[in-house]
């Protein structure tokens, strides 16, 4: 019997063991995901239950409780007030976040890649990022008035910096050896950007986008408070002035769910675009 024929059963047995091990790891990960979903669901139910019990003991002027908020949500939805406000806010949020994402990624790539660009702009980025948004609103009103443009500018201003800073950090953390290999094979600067830098910095960029979504929602609400009194921010102001706490909490909870949903969506997008990062995390 040849050596190849002797080793063949051993190789098949080893392959079967590896396949069995991979199946076992996959099953374990699936069980962990189910367990984590149950833990999350249980924590939500516990918080809602405690809120319901405690909220009923407090004066409705100061605090409401989930069942009252749910009734207020049904009333606002059937009247059309909540869908209209949500549509107005989503338009500003979607357009502002899209502009911020494009500008932030492009600027972050340039700042992270070229030292001269970083030296010329880092002071401005740090100064604007540290500036409280409320302090800029009066100037924004002078520039753009009280309409849609002012809301859009505030959203872009708040959302752009997390995307920019994280993208620049991702570019700086690309292994120099990878860039040296590309240069050694006579790759152009465009090829180095698209084939090496972009894939390597993608997890950082996605993290910046997730942080940027939260900042964009904050910017949207701040703009609706101080500029055009429309959207979900207008509902908060309206029912806050009427001391209707249950109705006031409806848009607040919608904003929370919006932030959670968009962040989860971006996380899923990252798992599709950069699956190797998800495998490392698991």
Short mmCIF file of C-alpha atoms in Angstrom, two decimals:
data_model
loop_
_atom_site.label_atom_id
_atom_site.label_comp_id
_atom_site.label_asym_id
_atom_site.label_seq_id
_atom_site.Cartn_x
_atom_site.Cartn_y
_atom_site.Cartn_z
CA UNK A 1 0.00 0.00 0.00
CA UNK A 2 1.36 3.42 -0.98
CA UNK A 3 1.95 6.23 1.50
CA UNK A 4 -0.83 8.32 -0.06
CA UNK A 5 -3.34 5.52 0.41
CA UNK A 6 -2.22 5.12 4.02
CA UNK A 7 -2.60 8.84 4.83
CA UNK A 8 -5.94 9.29 3.05
CA UNK A 9 -8.12 7.92 5.90
CA UNK A 10 -6.23 10.06 8.41
CA UNK A 11 -6.81 13.20 6.32
CA UNK A 12 -10.49 12.38 5.96
CA UNK A 13 -10.80 11.82 9.70
CA UNK A 14 -9.04 15.14 10.42
CA UNK A 15 -11.35 16.96 7.99
CA UNK A 16 -14.38 15.39 9.66
CA UNK A 17 -13.13 16.50 13.08
CA UNK A 18 -12.57 20.07 11.79
CA UNK A 19 -16.06 20.18 10.28
CA UNK A 20 -17.54 18.85 13.50
CA UNK A 21 -15.62 21.48 15.49
CA UNK A 22 -16.85 24.29 13.20
CA UNK A 23 -20.44 23.06 13.53
CA UNK A 24 -20.05 22.99 17.31
CA UNK A 25 -18.69 26.55 17.36
CA UNK A 26 -21.55 27.70 15.13
CA UNK A 27 -24.14 26.06 17.38
CA UNK A 28 -22.55 27.64 20.45
CA UNK A 29 -22.63 31.09 18.84
CA UNK A 30 -26.30 30.62 17.90
CA UNK A 31 -27.14 29.61 21.49
CA UNK A 32 -25.26 32.65 22.80
CA UNK A 33 -27.19 34.96 20.47
CA UNK A 34 -30.51 33.51 21.65
CA UNK A 35 -29.42 33.86 25.27
CA UNK A 36 -28.41 37.50 24.78
CA UNK A 37 -31.74 38.28 23.09
CA UNK A 38 -33.61 36.80 26.03
CA UNK A 39 -31.49 38.77 28.50
CA UNK A 40 -32.12 41.99 26.57
CA UNK A 41 -35.87 41.30 26.40
CA UNK A 42 -35.99 40.53 30.12
CA UNK A 43 -34.14 43.75 30.99
CA UNK A 44 -36.57 45.79 28.86
CA UNK A 45 -39.58 44.19 30.55
CA UNK A 46 -38.10 44.78 34.00
CA UNK A 47 -37.41 48.46 33.27
CA UNK A 48 -40.91 48.96 31.85
CA UNK A 49 -42.48 47.20 34.84
CA UNK A 50 -40.55 49.27 37.37
CA UNK A 51 -41.33 52.45 35.43
CA UNK A 52 -45.05 51.57 35.40
CA UNK A 53 -45.15 50.93 39.14
CA UNK A 54 -43.07 53.95 40.14
CA UNK A 55 -44.67 56.27 37.59
CA UNK A 56 -48.14 55.65 38.96
CA UNK A 57 -46.99 56.87 42.38
CA UNK A 58 -45.72 60.22 41.01
CA UNK A 59 -47.76 63.29 40.14
CA UNK A 60 -48.57 63.11 36.37
CA UNK A 61 -47.31 66.68 36.08
CA UNK A 62 -43.76 65.46 36.73
CA UNK A 63 -43.71 61.92 35.36
CA UNK A 64 -45.88 59.57 33.33
CA UNK A 65 -45.82 55.78 32.94
CA UNK A 66 -45.72 53.38 29.95
CA UNK A 67 -49.44 52.65 29.64
CA UNK A 68 -50.30 56.37 29.66
CA UNK A 69 -47.54 57.08 27.13
CA UNK A 70 -48.88 54.27 24.92
CA UNK A 71 -52.39 55.79 24.99
CA UNK A 72 -50.94 59.21 24.14
CA UNK A 73 -48.99 57.66 21.27
CA UNK A 74 -52.16 56.13 19.83
CA UNK A 75 -53.94 59.50 20.08
CA UNK A 76 -51.09 61.39 18.39
CA UNK A 77 -50.81 58.75 15.66
CA UNK A 78 -54.52 58.61 14.82
CA UNK A 79 -54.68 62.40 14.67
CA UNK A 80 -51.80 62.42 12.19
CA UNK A 81 -49.71 64.72 14.35
CA UNK A 82 -46.98 62.21 15.15
CA UNK A 83 -46.53 60.81 11.58
CA UNK A 84 -46.32 64.34 10.17
CA UNK A 85 -43.72 65.42 12.72
CA UNK A 86 -41.74 62.21 12.23
CA UNK A 87 -41.67 62.67 8.45
CA UNK A 88 -40.40 66.25 8.84
CA UNK A 89 -37.65 65.18 11.23
CA UNK A 90 -36.62 62.17 9.15
CA UNK A 91 -36.16 64.31 6.05
CA UNK A 92 -33.76 66.61 7.88
CA UNK A 93 -31.98 63.71 9.57
CA UNK A 94 -31.52 61.61 6.42
CA UNK A 95 -30.27 64.44 4.22
CA UNK A 96 -28.06 65.96 6.93
CA UNK A 97 -26.51 62.62 7.89
CA UNK A 98 -25.88 61.71 4.24
CA UNK A 99 -24.03 64.99 3.63
CA UNK A 100 -22.08 64.63 6.88
CA UNK A 101 -21.11 61.02 6.03
CA UNK A 102 -19.80 61.92 2.57
CA UNK A 103 -17.88 64.99 3.71
CA UNK A 104 -16.61 63.29 6.88
CA UNK A 105 -15.28 60.21 5.09
CA UNK A 106 -13.55 62.23 2.35
CA UNK A 107 -12.03 64.71 4.79
CA UNK A 108 -11.01 61.90 7.18
CA UNK A 109 -9.22 60.01 4.40
CA UNK A 110 -7.30 63.11 3.35
CA UNK A 111 -6.39 64.13 6.92
CA UNK A 112 -5.33 60.62 7.87
CA UNK A 113 -3.31 60.04 4.71
CA UNK A 114 -1.50 63.35 4.21
CA UNK A 115 0.40 64.92 7.09
CA UNK A 116 0.28 68.40 5.52
CA UNK A 117 -3.52 68.31 5.42
CA UNK A 118 -3.64 67.14 9.04
CA UNK A 119 -1.32 69.92 10.23
CA UNK A 120 -3.33 72.53 8.34
CA UNK A 121 -6.74 71.42 9.64
CA UNK A 122 -6.39 69.64 13.00
CA UNK A 123 -6.73 72.85 15.03
CA UNK A 124 -9.95 73.75 13.22
CA UNK A 125 -11.43 70.27 13.60
CA UNK A 126 -10.65 70.18 17.33
CA UNK A 127 -12.03 73.69 17.88
CA UNK A 128 -15.30 73.05 16.06
CA UNK A 129 -15.76 69.61 17.63
CA UNK A 130 -15.39 71.10 21.12
CA UNK A 131 -17.81 73.97 20.43
CA UNK A 132 -21.24 73.43 22.07
CA UNK A 133 -23.92 73.31 19.37
CA UNK A 134 -26.24 75.62 21.30
CA UNK A 135 -23.58 78.34 21.14
CA UNK A 136 -23.58 78.18 17.32
CA UNK A 137 -27.36 78.30 16.84
CA UNK A 138 -27.71 82.14 17.02
CA UNK A 139 -25.07 82.48 14.32
CA UNK A 140 -26.78 79.81 12.22
CA UNK A 141 -30.06 81.72 12.48
CA UNK A 142 -28.30 84.87 11.22
CA UNK A 143 -26.85 82.95 8.29
CA UNK A 144 -29.78 80.74 7.24
CA UNK A 145 -32.85 82.14 8.98
CA UNK A 146 -35.38 79.84 10.67
CA UNK A 147 -36.13 77.42 7.86
CA UNK A 148 -35.02 74.03 6.65
CA UNK A 149 -31.50 75.19 5.72
CA UNK A 150 -30.72 76.11 9.32
CA UNK A 151 -31.86 72.69 10.58
CA UNK A 152 -29.81 70.95 7.91
CA UNK A 153 -26.67 72.92 8.73
CA UNK A 154 -26.88 72.09 12.45
CA UNK A 155 -27.34 68.37 11.73
CA UNK A 156 -24.35 68.30 9.37
CA UNK A 157 -22.21 70.29 11.82
CA UNK A 158 -22.82 67.86 14.67
CA UNK A 159 -22.67 64.62 12.69
CA UNK A 160 -19.59 65.24 10.57
CA UNK A 161 -16.88 65.24 13.24
CA UNK A 162 -17.30 61.70 14.65
CA UNK A 163 -17.16 60.37 11.08
CA UNK A 164 -14.15 62.50 10.19
CA UNK A 165 -12.14 61.80 13.34
CA UNK A 166 -12.73 58.04 13.31
CA UNK A 167 -12.00 57.74 9.59
CA UNK A 168 -8.74 59.65 10.03
CA UNK A 169 -7.80 57.39 12.95
CA UNK A 170 -8.52 54.34 10.82
CA UNK A 171 -6.25 55.57 8.04
CA UNK A 172 -3.45 56.29 10.51
CA UNK A 173 -3.77 52.77 11.94
CA UNK A 174 -3.31 51.04 8.59
CA UNK A 175 -0.17 48.92 8.83
CA UNK A 176 2.68 50.70 6.99
CA UNK A 177 3.83 47.33 5.68
CA UNK A 178 0.61 47.00 3.67
CA UNK A 179 1.16 50.38 2.03
CA UNK A 180 4.82 49.50 1.39
CA UNK A 181 3.76 46.29 -0.36
CA UNK A 182 1.38 48.24 -2.58
CA UNK A 183 4.07 50.78 -3.42
CA UNK A 184 6.54 47.95 -4.05
CA UNK A 185 4.17 46.54 -6.69
CA UNK A 186 4.00 49.98 -8.35
CA UNK A 187 0.42 50.65 -7.24
CA UNK A 188 -0.86 54.14 -7.90
CA UNK A 189 -2.04 56.41 -5.09
CA UNK A 190 -5.64 55.77 -6.14
CA UNK A 191 -5.08 51.99 -6.01
CA UNK A 192 -3.49 52.28 -2.56
CA UNK A 193 -6.51 54.26 -1.40
CA UNK A 194 -9.13 51.91 -2.83
CA UNK A 195 -7.42 48.54 -2.37
CA UNK A 196 -5.56 48.99 0.92
CA UNK A 197 -6.53 52.07 2.93
CA UNK A 198 -10.32 51.96 2.47
CA UNK A 199 -10.80 48.27 3.44
CA UNK A 200 -8.37 48.55 6.38
CA UNK A 201 -9.99 51.71 7.78
CA UNK A 202 -13.58 50.60 7.14
CA UNK A 203 -14.31 49.38 10.72
CA UNK A 204 -13.20 52.76 12.08
CA UNK A 205 -15.38 54.56 9.55
CA UNK A 206 -18.42 52.46 10.49
CA UNK A 207 -17.81 53.25 14.16
CA UNK A 208 -17.74 56.94 13.24
CA UNK A 209 -21.00 56.58 11.34
CA UNK A 210 -22.68 54.94 14.34
CA UNK A 211 -21.52 57.77 16.59
CA UNK A 212 -22.50 60.29 13.94
CA UNK A 213 -26.09 59.03 13.86
CA UNK A 214 -26.52 59.83 17.54
CA UNK A 215 -24.99 63.28 17.07
CA UNK A 216 -27.22 63.88 14.04
CA UNK A 217 -30.35 63.14 16.09
CA UNK A 218 -29.15 65.54 18.80
CA UNK A 219 -28.49 68.21 16.16
CA UNK A 220 -31.91 67.67 14.63
CA UNK A 221 -33.69 68.17 17.96
CA UNK A 222 -31.56 71.19 18.90
CA UNK A 223 -32.32 72.77 15.54
CA UNK A 224 -36.03 72.09 15.92
CA UNK A 225 -36.00 73.67 19.36
CA UNK A 226 -34.27 76.89 18.36
CA UNK A 227 -34.86 77.40 14.62
CA UNK A 228 -37.81 75.99 12.70
CA UNK A 229 -40.24 74.77 15.37
CA UNK A 230 -41.26 71.67 13.43
CA UNK A 231 -40.91 67.94 13.66
CA UNK A 232 -40.53 65.87 16.81
CA UNK A 233 -38.83 68.74 18.61
CA UNK A 234 -41.95 70.85 18.08
CA UNK A 235 -44.08 68.16 19.75
CA UNK A 236 -41.76 68.10 22.76
CA UNK A 237 -42.02 71.88 23.14
CA UNK A 238 -45.77 71.95 22.52
CA UNK A 239 -46.78 69.33 25.06
CA UNK A 240 -44.10 70.40 27.51
CA UNK A 241 -45.64 73.88 27.56
CA UNK A 242 -49.05 72.28 28.08
CA UNK A 243 -47.68 70.16 30.98
CA UNK A 244 -48.92 67.02 29.18
CA UNK A 245 -46.08 64.76 30.26
CA UNK A 246 -47.40 61.58 28.62
CA UNK A 247 -47.74 63.23 25.20
CA UNK A 248 -44.37 64.95 25.62
CA UNK A 249 -42.66 61.61 26.26
CA UNK A 250 -44.01 60.12 23.02
CA UNK A 251 -41.63 62.01 20.68
CA UNK A 252 -38.82 61.56 23.19
CA UNK A 253 -39.24 57.77 23.07
CA UNK A 254 -39.56 57.89 19.27
CA UNK A 255 -36.19 59.67 19.14
CA UNK A 256 -34.67 57.01 21.40
CA UNK A 257 -36.03 54.19 19.25
CA UNK A 258 -34.84 56.00 16.13
CA UNK A 259 -31.31 56.21 17.49
CA UNK A 260 -31.29 52.55 18.56
CA UNK A 261 -32.71 51.39 15.23
CA UNK A 262 -30.29 53.37 13.08
CA UNK A 263 -27.31 52.29 15.17
CA UNK A 264 -28.35 48.64 14.90
CA UNK A 265 -28.84 49.05 11.15
CA UNK A 266 -25.34 50.46 10.73
CA UNK A 267 -23.93 47.62 12.81
CA UNK A 268 -25.61 45.10 10.51
CA UNK A 269 -24.31 46.99 7.49
CA UNK A 270 -20.80 46.78 8.94
CA UNK A 271 -21.21 43.01 9.39
CA UNK A 272 -22.10 42.73 5.69
CA UNK A 273 -19.44 45.12 4.39
CA UNK A 274 -16.62 44.03 6.72
CA UNK A 275 -17.45 40.43 7.76
CA UNK A 276 -13.89 39.79 8.92
CA UNK A 277 -14.38 42.33 11.73
CA UNK A 278 -17.52 40.53 12.90
CA UNK A 279 -15.66 37.22 12.92
CA UNK A 280 -12.87 38.75 15.02
CA UNK A 281 -15.46 40.12 17.46
CA UNK A 282 -17.15 36.73 17.77
#
